[in-house]
GROMACS .gro file of C-alpha atoms in nm:
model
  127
    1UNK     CA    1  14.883  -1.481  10.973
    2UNK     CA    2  14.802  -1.753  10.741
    3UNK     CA    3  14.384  -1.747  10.810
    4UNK     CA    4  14.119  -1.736  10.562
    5UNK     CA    5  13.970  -1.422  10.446
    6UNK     CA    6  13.727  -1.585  10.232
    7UNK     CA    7  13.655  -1.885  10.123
    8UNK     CA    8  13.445  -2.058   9.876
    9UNK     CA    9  13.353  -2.449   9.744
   10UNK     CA   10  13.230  -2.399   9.399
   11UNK     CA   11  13.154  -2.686   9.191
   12UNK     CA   12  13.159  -2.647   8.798
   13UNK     CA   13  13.067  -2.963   8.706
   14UNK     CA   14  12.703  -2.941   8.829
   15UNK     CA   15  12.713  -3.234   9.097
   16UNK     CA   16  12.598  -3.174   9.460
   17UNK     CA   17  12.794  -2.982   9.693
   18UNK     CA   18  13.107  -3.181   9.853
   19UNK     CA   19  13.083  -3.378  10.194
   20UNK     CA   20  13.226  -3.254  10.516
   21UNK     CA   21  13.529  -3.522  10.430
   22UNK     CA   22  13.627  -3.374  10.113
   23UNK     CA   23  13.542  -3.012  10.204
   24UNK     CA   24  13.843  -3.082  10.513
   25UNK     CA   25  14.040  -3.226  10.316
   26UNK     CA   26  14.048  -2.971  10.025
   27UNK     CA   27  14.107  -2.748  10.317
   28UNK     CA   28  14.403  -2.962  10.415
   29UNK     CA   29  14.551  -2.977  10.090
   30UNK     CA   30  14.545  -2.590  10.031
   31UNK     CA   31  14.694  -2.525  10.389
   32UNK     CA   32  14.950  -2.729  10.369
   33UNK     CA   33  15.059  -2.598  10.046
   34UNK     CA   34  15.131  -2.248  10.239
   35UNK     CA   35  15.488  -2.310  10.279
   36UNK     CA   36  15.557  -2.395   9.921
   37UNK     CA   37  15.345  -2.038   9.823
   38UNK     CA   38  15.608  -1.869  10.043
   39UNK     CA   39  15.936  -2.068   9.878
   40UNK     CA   40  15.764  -1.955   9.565
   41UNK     CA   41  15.720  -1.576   9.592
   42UNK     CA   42  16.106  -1.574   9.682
   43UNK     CA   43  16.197  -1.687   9.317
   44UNK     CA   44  15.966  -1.481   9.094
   45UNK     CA   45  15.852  -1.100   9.059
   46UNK     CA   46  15.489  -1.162   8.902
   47UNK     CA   47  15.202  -1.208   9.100
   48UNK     CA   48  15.033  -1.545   8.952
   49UNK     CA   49  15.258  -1.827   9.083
   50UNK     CA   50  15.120  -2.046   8.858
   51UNK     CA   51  15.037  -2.424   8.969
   52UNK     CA   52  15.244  -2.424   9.358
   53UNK     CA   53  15.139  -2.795   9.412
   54UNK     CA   54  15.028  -3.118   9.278
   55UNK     CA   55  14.818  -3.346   9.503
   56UNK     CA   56  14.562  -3.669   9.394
   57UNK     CA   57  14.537  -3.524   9.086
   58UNK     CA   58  14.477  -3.151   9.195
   59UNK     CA   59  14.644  -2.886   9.165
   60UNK     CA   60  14.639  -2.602   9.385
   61UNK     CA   61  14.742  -2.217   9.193
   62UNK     CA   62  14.805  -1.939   9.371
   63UNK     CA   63  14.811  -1.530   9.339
   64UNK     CA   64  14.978  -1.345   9.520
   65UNK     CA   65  14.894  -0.960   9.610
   66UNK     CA   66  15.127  -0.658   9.695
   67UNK     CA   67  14.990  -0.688  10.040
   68UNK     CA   68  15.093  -1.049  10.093
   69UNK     CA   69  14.718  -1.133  10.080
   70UNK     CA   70  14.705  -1.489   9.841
   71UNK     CA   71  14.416  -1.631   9.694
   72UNK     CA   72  14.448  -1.997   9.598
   73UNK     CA   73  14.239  -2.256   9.391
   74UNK     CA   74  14.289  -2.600   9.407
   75UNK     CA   75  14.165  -2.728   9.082
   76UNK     CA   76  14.159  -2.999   8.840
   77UNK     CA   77  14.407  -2.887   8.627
   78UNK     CA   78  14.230  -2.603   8.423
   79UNK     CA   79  14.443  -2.394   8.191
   80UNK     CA   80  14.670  -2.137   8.317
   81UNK     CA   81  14.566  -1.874   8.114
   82UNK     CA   82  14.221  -1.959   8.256
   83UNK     CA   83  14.311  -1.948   8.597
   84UNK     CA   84  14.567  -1.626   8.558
   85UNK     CA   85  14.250  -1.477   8.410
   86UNK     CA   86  14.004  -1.554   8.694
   87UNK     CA   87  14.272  -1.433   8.927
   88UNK     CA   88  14.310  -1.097   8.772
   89UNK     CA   89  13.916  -1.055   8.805
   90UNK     CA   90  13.901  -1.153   9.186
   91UNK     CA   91  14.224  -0.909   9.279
   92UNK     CA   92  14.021  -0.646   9.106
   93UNK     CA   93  13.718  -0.702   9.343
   94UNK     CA   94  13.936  -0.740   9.668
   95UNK     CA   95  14.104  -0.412   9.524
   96UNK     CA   96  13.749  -0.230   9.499
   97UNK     CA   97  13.680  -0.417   9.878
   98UNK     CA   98  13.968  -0.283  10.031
   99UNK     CA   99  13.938   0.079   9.962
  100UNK     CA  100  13.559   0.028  10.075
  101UNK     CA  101  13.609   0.271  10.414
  102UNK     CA  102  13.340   0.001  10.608
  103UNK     CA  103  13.629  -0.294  10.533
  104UNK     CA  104  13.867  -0.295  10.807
  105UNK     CA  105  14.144  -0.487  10.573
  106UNK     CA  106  14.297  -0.805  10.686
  107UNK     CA  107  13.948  -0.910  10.816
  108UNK     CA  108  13.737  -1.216  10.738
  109UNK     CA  109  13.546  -1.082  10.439
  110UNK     CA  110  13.192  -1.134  10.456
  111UNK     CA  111  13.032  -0.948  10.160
  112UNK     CA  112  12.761  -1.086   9.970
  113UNK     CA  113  12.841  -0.892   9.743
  114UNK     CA  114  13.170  -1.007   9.711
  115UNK     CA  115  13.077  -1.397   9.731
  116UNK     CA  116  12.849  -1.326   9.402
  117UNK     CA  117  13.104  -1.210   9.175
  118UNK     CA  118  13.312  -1.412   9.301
  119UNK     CA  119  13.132  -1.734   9.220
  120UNK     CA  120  13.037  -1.536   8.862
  121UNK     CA  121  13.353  -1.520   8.792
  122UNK     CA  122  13.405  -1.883   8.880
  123UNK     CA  123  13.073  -2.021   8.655
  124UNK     CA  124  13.266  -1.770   8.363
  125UNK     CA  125  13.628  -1.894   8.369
  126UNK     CA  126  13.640  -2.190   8.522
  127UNK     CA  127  13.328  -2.370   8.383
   0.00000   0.00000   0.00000
């Protein structure tokens, strides 16, 4: 099931919010990048894949959990030890989320809770 559990546009640079256009096509670019995540977890035993795809000057990193669950970040080419780092912060929250006994797991996550330390984390790492 390759469907969003959460999503979120955060922009680090300050500007306004992204159209609908580049909001698709972000959306685009990380779901067609999919099948190279899954090439990817066959050759490695860690769970940051590191950058998975390059596209106009983007690059899209993924993380990939024990329970197949992958978060990806298409970026602008931030550091990896930056991104590994912001990674390792969001699994811990979607750890603490799934053993909530109110999340049914594999569900469209729709914590506020969850969305704010999520974007924290975001504003600390990948300002």
């Amino acid at each position: 099931k390759n469907e969003p559990l959460f999503e979120a546009e955060i922009d680090t640079t300050g500007a306004s919010a992204g159209n609908d256009l580049s909001t698709r096509q972000n959306y685009f670019v990380l779901h067609s990048s999919l099948d190279l995540v899954e090439k990817s977890s066959w050759t490695t035993n860690n769970m940051y894949l590191r950058v998975v795809d390059k596209v106009n000057h983007q690059q899209v990193s993924t993380f990939l959990t024990a329970g197949n669950v992958k978060f990806m970040l298409l970026h602008g080419g931030k550091g990896e030890e930056v991104v590994k780092n912001f990674f390792n912060e969001v699994y811990g929250y979607f750890v603490k989320l799934s053993m909530n006994p109110f999340y049914k797991y594999d569900t469209p996550i729709a914590s506020k809770a969850f969305d704010a330390r999520v974007r924290a984390a975001a504003r600390a790492y990948l300002s």
